[in-house]
Coordinates of C-alpha atoms in Angstrom, one line a residue:
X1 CA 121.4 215.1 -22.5
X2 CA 118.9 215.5 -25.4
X3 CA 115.6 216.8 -25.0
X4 CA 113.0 213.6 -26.0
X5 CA 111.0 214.3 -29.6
X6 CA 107.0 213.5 -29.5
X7 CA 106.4 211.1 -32.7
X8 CA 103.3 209.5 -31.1
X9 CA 104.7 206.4 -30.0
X10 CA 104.8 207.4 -26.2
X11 CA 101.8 208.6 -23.6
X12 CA 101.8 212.3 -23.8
X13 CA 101.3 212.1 -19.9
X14 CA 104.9 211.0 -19.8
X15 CA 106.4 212.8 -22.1
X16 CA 105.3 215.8 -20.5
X17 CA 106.3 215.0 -17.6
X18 CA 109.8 213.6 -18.9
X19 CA 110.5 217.0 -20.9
X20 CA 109.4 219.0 -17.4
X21 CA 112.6 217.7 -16.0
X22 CA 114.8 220.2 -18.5
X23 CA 113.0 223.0 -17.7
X24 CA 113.8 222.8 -13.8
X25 CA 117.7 221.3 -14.6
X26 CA 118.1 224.4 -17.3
X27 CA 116.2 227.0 -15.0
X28 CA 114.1 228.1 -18.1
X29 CA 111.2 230.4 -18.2
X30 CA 107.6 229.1 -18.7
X31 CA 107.3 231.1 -21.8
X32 CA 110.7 229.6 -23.0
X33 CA 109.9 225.7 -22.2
X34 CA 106.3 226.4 -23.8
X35 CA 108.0 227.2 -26.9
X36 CA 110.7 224.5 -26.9
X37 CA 108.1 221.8 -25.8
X38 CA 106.0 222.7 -28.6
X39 CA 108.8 222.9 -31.3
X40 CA 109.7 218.8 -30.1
X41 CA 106.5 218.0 -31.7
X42 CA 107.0 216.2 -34.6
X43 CA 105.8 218.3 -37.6
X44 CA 103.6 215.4 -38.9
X45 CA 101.1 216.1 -35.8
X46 CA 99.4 218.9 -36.6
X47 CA 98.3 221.2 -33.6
X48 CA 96.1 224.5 -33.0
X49 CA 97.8 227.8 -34.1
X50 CA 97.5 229.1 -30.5
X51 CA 98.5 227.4 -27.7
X52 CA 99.0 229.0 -24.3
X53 CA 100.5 226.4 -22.0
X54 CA 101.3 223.0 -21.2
X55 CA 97.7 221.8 -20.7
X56 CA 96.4 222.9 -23.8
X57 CA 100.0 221.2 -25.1
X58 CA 98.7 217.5 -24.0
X59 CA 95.4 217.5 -24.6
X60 CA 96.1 218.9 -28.4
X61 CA 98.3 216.0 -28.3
X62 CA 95.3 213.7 -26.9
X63 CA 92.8 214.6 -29.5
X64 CA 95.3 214.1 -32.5
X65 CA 94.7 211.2 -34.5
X66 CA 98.5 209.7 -33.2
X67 CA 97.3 209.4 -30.0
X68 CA 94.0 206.6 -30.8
X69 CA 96.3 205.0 -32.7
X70 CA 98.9 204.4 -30.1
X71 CA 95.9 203.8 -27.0
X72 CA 94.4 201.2 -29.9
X73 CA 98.4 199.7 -30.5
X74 CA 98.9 199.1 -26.7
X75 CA 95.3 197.3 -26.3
X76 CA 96.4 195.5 -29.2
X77 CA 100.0 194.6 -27.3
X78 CA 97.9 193.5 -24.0
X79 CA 95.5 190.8 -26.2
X80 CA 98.7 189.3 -27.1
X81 CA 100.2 189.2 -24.0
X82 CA 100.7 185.6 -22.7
X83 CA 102.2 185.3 -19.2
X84 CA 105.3 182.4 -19.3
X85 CA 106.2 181.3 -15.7
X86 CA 109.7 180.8 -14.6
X87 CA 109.9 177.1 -15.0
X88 CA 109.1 177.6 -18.4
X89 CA 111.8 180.2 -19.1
X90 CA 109.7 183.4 -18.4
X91 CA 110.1 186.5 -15.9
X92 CA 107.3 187.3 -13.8
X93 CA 108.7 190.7 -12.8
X94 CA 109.2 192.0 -17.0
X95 CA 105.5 190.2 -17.4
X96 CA 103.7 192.6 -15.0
X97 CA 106.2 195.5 -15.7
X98 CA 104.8 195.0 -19.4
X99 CA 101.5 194.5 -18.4
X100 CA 100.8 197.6 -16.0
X101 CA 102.8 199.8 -19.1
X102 CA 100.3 198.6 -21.6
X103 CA 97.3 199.2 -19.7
X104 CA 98.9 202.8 -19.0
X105 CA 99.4 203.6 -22.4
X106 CA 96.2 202.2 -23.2
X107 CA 94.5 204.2 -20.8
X108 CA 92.7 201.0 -18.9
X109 CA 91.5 202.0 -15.7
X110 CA 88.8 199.8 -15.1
X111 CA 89.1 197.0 -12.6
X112 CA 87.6 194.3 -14.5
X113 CA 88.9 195.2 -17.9
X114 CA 92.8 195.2 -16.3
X115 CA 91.4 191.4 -14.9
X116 CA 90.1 190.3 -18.4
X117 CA 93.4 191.6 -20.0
X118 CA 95.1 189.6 -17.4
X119 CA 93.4 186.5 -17.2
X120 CA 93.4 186.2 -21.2
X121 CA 97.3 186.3 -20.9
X122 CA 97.6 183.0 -19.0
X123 CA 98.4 179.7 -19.6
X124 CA 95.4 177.5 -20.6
X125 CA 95.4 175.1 -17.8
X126 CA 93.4 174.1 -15.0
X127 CA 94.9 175.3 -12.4
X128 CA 95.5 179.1 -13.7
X129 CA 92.0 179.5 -14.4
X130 CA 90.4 177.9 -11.1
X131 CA 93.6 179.9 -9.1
X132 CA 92.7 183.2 -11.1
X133 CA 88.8 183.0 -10.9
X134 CA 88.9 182.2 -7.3
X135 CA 91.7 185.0 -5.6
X136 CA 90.5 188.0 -8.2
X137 CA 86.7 188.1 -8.0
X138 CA 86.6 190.3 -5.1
X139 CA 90.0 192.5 -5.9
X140 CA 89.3 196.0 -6.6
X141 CA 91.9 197.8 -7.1
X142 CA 95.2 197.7 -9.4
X143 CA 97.8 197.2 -6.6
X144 CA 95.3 194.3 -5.0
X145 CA 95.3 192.4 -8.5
X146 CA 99.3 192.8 -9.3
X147 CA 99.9 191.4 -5.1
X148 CA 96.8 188.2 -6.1
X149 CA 98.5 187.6 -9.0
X150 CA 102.5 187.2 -7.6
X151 CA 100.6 185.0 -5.2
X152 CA 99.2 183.0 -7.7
X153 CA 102.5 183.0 -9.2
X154 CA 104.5 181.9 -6.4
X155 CA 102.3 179.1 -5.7
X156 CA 102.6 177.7 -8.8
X157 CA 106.2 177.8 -8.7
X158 CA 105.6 175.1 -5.8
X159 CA 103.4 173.0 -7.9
X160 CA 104.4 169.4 -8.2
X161 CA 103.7 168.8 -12.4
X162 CA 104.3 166.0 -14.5
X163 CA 107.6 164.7 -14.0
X164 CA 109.0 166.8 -11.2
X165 CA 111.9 165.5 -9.7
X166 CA 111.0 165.5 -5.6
X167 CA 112.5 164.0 -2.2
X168 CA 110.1 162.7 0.7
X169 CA 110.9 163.0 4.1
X170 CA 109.4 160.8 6.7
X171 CA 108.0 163.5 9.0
X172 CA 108.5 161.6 12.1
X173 CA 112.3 160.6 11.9
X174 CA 113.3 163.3 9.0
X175 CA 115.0 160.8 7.0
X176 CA 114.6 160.4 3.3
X177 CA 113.1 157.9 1.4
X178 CA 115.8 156.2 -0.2
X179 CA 116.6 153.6 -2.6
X180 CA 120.2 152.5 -4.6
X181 CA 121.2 150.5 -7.2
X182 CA 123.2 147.0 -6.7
X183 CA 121.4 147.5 -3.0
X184 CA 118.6 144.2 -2.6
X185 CA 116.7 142.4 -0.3
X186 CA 118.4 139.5 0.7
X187 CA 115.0 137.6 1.6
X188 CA 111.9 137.6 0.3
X189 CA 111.2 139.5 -2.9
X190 CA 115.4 140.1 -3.3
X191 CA 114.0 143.4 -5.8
X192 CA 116.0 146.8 -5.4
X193 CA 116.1 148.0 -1.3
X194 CA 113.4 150.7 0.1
X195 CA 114.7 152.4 3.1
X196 CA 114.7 155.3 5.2
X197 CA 118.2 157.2 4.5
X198 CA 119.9 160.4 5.2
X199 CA 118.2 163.6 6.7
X200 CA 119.2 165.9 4.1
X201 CA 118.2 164.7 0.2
X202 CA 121.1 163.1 -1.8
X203 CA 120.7 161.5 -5.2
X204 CA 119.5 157.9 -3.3
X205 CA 116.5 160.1 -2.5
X206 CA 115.4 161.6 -5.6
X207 CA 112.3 160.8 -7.5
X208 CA 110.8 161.6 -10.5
X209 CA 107.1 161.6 -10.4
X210 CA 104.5 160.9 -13.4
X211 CA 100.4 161.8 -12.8
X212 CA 98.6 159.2 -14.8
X213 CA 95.4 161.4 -16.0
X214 CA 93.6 163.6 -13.3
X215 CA 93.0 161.1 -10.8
X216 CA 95.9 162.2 -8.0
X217 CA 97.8 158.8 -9.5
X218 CA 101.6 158.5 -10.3
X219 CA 104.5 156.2 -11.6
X220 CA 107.4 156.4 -8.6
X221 CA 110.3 156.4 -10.5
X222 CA 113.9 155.7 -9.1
X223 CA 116.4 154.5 -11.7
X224 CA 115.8 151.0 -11.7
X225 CA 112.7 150.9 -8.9
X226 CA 109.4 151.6 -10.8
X227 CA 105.8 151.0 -10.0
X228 CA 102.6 152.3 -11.5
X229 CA 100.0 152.2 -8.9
X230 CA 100.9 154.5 -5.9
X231 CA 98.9 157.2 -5.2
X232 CA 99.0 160.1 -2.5
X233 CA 96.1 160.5 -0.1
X234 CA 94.6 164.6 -0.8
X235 CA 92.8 164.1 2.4
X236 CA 96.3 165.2 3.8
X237 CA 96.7 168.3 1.3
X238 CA 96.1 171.5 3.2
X239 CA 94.6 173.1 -0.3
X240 CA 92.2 170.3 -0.4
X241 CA 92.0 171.4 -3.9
X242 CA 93.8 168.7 -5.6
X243 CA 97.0 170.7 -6.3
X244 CA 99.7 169.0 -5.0
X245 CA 102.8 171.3 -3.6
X246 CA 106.3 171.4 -2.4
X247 CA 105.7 170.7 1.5
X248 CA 102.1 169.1 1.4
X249 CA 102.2 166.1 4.1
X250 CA 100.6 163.2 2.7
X251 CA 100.2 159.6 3.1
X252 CA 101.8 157.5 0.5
X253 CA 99.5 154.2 -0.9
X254 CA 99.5 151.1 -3.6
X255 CA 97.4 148.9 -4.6
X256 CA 98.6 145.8 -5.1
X257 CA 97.2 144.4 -8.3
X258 CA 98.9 140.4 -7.5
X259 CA 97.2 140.7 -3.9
X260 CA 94.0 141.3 -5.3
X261 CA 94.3 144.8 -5.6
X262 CA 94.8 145.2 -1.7
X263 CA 95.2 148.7 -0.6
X264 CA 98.6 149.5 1.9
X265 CA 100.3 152.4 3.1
X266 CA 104.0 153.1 3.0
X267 CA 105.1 153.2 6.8
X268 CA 109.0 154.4 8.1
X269 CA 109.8 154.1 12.1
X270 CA 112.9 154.0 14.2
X271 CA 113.0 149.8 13.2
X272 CA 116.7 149.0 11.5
X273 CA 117.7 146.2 9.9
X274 CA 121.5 145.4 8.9
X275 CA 122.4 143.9 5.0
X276 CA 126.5 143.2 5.3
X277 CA 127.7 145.8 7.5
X278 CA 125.2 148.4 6.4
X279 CA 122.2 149.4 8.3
X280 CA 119.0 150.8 7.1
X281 CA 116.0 152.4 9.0
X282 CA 112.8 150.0 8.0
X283 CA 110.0 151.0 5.4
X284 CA 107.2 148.8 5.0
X285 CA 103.8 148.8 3.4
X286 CA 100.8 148.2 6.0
X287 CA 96.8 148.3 5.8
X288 CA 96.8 148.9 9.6
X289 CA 95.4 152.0 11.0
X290 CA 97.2 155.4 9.8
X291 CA 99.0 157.5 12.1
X292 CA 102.1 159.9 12.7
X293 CA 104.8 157.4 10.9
X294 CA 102.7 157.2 8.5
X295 CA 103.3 160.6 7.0
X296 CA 105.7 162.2 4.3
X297 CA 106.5 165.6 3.2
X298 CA 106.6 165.8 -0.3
X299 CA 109.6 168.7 -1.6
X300 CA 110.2 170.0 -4.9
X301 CA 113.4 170.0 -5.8
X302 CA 112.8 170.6 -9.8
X303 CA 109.7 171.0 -11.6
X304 CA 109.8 170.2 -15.3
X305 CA 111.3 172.1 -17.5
X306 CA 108.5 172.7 -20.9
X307 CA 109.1 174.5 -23.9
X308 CA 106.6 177.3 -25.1
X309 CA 104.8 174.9 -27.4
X310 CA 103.7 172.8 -24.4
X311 CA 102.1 176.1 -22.2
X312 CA 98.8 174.6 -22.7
X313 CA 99.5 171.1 -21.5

């Protein structure tokens, strides 16, 4: 096992501490690993004729020129840090390792300056910032800011974005809402059947969902079944915030711009109805009074997947 060199490109804290390791598995004197410690210096740091133990060692090796350049390198490394999230192809646990290495090297201590250094490394959207401003302003310490942030993290991880692919599940009955292709109405408007369907999501129950603007709006998308105008009620959110997440309960509505833009809600209950020899459990739009059947649990099953160009978006 060889000894580590000091060239300047590591803290002299831990290098110290890394070479005190040898002196305890080799059993040498202090004289001895004074010598050997200082002879690992490379020769291009230059240090005082006389030193007389390991203190005087680090902080000859703090006041070298090496080590402001190395503190100004890893400040340098932190204002180019950008955080990627997982969905995005990222590792939250080599982000914060990074992070809390470059703010040792660099010597930043301070509170504040570790949150600057950290906020600056996120992704410029909405909901980082308002997330970020809200949980840190009253952290103070470095373990309190690393546990917001995983939190923050993890949260967004639940997000529904832009063309998520989710499942609904009527909270009531637990069954999905369904729909198949080459499955119609027989009566009425004969378009693609709505129903209530298994109680566990298959691929009749996926949905892909797509946020028109800021406004809480979406396109419900299921292969052939399309519409433009529902939207989910955030009175239901338990954020209240406007974020929507994996496991919200909401109420589903659309507005029906041939019925002069009347407002209904989407409604499942333990109603059947038979097409052939297959039954379905009912869902029907309503502008009755809301209750219990008409909730849904919205789950993530994938968010996006964006490339680093699109971070901002």
């Amino acid at each position: 096992m060889d000894i580590p060199k000091y060239n300047g490109n590591i803290h002299p804290d831990e290098w110290i501490n890394d070479i005190q390791k040898f002196r305890y598995i080799w059993k040498l004197d202090y004289k001895e690993f004074l010598k050997i410690a200082i002879s690992l210096v490379d020769p291009t740091i230059k240090l005082p004729a006389e030193i007389s133990n390991i203190e005087e060692l680090r902080n000859a090796l703090k006041d070298n020129i090496s080590f402001a350049v190395f503190k100004n390198t890893n400040k340098r490394k932190l204002q180019l840090l950008k955080y990627i999230p997982e969905s995005r192809g990222g590792d939250t646990s080599k982000f914060i390792s990074n992070f809390l290495k470059l703010c040792y090297n660099a010597e930043i201590n301070d509170i504040e300056e570790q949150k600057n250094y950290l906020c600056k490394s996120l992704p410029m959207n909405e909901y980082f910032s308002n997330e970020f401003y809200t949980k840190m302003k009253n952290v103070n310490s470095l373990n309190e800011l690393i546990k917001k942030f995983e939190d923050i993290a993890v949260e967004e991880s639940n997000l529904i974005k832009n063309y998520s692919i989710v499942a609904l599940k009527h909270v009531t009955t637990g069954k999905y809402l369904s729909s198949a292709e080459n499955f119609n109405y027989t009566t009425g408007s004969c378009t693609q059947l709505v129903f209530a369907g298994s109680p566990v999501p298959d691929s009749n129950s996926l949905w892909k969902i797509k946020f028109v603007k800021c406004n809480n709006t979406y396109n419900f998308r299921y292969q052939q079944y399309w519409n433009e105008n529902w939207k989910f009620n955030d009175s239901k959110l338990e954020n209240r915030q406007g974020y929507l997440k994996s496991n919200d309960i909401i109420n589903l509505s659309i507005k029906k711009s041939y019925d002069d833009n009347k407002v209904e809600f989407l409604r499942s209950h333990d109603i059947q109805f038979t097409i052939g020899n297959d039954t379905f459990q009912e869902v029907v739009c309503h502008n009755e009074r809301l209750g219990g059947n008409d909730e849904w649990c919205i789950e993530l099953i994938k968010q996006n997947v964006w490339t680093i160009d699109t971070l901002h978006d």
